[in-house]
Short mmCIF file of C-alpha atoms in Angstrom, two decimals:
data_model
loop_
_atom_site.label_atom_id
_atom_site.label_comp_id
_atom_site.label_asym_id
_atom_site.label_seq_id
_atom_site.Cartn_x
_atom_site.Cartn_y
_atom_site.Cartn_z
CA UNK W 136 51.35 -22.34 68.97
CA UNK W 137 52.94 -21.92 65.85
CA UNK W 138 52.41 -23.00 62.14
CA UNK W 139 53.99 -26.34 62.56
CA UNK W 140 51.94 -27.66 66.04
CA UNK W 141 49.15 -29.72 65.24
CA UNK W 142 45.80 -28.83 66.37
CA UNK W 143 44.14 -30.90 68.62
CA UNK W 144 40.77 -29.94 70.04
CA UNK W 145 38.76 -32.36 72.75
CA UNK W 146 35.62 -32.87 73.93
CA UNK W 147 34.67 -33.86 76.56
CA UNK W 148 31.30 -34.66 78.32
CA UNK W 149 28.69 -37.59 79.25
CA UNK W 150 27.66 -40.29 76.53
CA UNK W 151 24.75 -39.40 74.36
CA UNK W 152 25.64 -35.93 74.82
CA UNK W 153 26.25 -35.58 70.81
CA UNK W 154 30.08 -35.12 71.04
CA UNK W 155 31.28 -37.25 68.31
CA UNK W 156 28.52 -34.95 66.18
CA UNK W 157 29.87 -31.93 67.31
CA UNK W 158 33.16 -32.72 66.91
CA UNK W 159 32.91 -34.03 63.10
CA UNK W 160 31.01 -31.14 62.58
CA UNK W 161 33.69 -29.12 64.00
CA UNK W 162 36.30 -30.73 61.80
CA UNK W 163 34.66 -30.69 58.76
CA UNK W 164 34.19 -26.76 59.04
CA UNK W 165 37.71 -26.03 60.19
CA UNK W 166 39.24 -28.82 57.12
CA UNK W 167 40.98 -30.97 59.79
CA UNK W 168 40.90 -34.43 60.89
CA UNK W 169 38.70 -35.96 63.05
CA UNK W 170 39.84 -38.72 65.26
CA UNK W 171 37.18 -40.49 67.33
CA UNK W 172 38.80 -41.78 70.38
CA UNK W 173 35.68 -42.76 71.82
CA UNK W 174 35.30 -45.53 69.20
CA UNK W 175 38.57 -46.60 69.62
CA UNK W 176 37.75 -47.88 73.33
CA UNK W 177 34.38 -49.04 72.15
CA UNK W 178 36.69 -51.09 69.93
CA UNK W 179 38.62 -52.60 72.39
CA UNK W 180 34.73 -53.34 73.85
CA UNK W 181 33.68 -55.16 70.83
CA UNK W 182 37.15 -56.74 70.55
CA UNK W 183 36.61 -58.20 74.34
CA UNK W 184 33.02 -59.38 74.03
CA UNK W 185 33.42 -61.19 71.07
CA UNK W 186 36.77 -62.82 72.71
CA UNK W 187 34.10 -63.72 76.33
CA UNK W 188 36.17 -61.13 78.29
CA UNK W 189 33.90 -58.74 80.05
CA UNK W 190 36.20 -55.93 80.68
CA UNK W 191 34.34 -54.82 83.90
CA UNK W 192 35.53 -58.47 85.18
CA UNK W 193 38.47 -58.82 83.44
CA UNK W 194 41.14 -55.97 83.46
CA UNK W 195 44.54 -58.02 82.96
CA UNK W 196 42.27 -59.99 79.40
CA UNK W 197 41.22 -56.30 78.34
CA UNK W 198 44.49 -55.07 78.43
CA UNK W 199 45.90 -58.40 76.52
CA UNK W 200 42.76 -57.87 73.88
CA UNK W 201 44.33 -54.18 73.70
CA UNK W 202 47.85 -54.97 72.89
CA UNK W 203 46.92 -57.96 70.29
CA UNK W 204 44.03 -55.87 68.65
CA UNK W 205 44.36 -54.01 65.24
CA UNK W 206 42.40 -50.75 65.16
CA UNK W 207 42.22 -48.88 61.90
CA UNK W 208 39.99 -46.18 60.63
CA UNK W 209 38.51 -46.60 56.68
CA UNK W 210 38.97 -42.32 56.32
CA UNK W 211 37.33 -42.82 52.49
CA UNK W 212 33.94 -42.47 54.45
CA UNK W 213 32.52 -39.67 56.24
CA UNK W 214 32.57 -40.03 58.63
CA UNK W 215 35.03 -42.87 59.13
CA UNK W 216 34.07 -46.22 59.80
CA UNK W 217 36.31 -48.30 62.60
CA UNK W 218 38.10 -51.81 61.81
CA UNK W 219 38.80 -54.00 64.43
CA UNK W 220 41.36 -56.43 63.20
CA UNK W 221 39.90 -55.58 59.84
CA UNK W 222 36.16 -56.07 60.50
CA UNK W 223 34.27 -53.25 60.13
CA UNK W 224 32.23 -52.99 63.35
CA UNK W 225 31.06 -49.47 63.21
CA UNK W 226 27.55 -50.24 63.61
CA UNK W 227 27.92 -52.01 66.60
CA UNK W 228 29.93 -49.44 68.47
CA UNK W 229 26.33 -48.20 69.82
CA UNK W 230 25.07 -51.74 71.20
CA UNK W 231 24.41 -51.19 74.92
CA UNK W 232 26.82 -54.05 75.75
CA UNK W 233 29.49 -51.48 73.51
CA UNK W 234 28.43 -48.42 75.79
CA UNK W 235 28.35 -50.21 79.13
CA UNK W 236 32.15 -51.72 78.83
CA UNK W 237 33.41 -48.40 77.18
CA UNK W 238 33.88 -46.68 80.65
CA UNK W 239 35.37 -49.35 82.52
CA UNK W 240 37.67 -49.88 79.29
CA UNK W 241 38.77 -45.85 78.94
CA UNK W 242 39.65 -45.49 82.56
CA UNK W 243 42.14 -49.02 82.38
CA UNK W 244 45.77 -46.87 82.27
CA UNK W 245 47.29 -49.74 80.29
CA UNK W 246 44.33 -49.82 77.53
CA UNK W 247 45.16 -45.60 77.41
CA UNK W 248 49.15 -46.35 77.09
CA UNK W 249 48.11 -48.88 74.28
CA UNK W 250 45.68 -46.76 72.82
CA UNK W 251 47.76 -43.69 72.53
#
C-alpha cells in the first residue's frame, strides 16, 4: 500500500453485533470516511416493501427496484443519514421487516453488481 491507495477496512459479523458502531467509531478516530454498506441493502429493503415486492419472493423485482433506485448519503450528519430516492428513511432501516429482507437482498449477485 502506498500513499495514494485508499483505505478500506470491513467488518464483518452477525446483525446486532454493533458493527456499524464500531466501524463509525473506527472512522471517526482514524479521520476517514465511513461508508455503511449495510444500509445501503437495507435501502434496497425499504425501497422493495414500499414498492409490494418482498425480496425473499421476488428476486428478478428486487433487482429491478435496485437498478431504478437512487441511494444517497446526507454526510452533513454524523453519522450520515440514507436517502432513498431522496426520502430520508434512516430510521426505518432497523424495522424488523428492514432486517429480515436485508440478507436475502445482500446475497442477490445482481443487487451487489448494482450496489457496487
Amino acid at each position: 500500500m502506498n500513499d495514494t491507495d485508499p483505505l478500506i477496512i470491513t467488518l464483518d459479523g452477525p446483525a446486532g453485533s454493533g458493527k456499524s458502531t464500531v466501524a463509525r467509531l473506527l472512522a471517526k478516530r482514524l479521520g476517514v470516511e465511513f461508508l455503511d454498506t449495510g444500509a445501503m441493502y437495507r435501502g434496497i429493503v425499504v425501497a422493495c416493501l414500499d414498492s409490494g415486492i418482498d425480496p425473499g419472493k421476488d428476486a428478478a423485482g428486487a433487482i429491478d427496484t435496485a437498478r431504478r433506485t437512487t441511494l444517497q448519503f446526507d454526510w452533513s450528519q454524523d453519522p450520515p443519514r440514507l436517502l432513498v430516492d431522496n426520502r430520508d428513511v434512516t430510521d426505518r432501516l432497523r424495522d424488523p421487516d428492514v432486517t429480515s429482507g436485508a440478507s436475502e437482498i445482500a446475497v442477490m449477485g445482481e443487487v451487489r453488481r448494482v450496489l457496487v
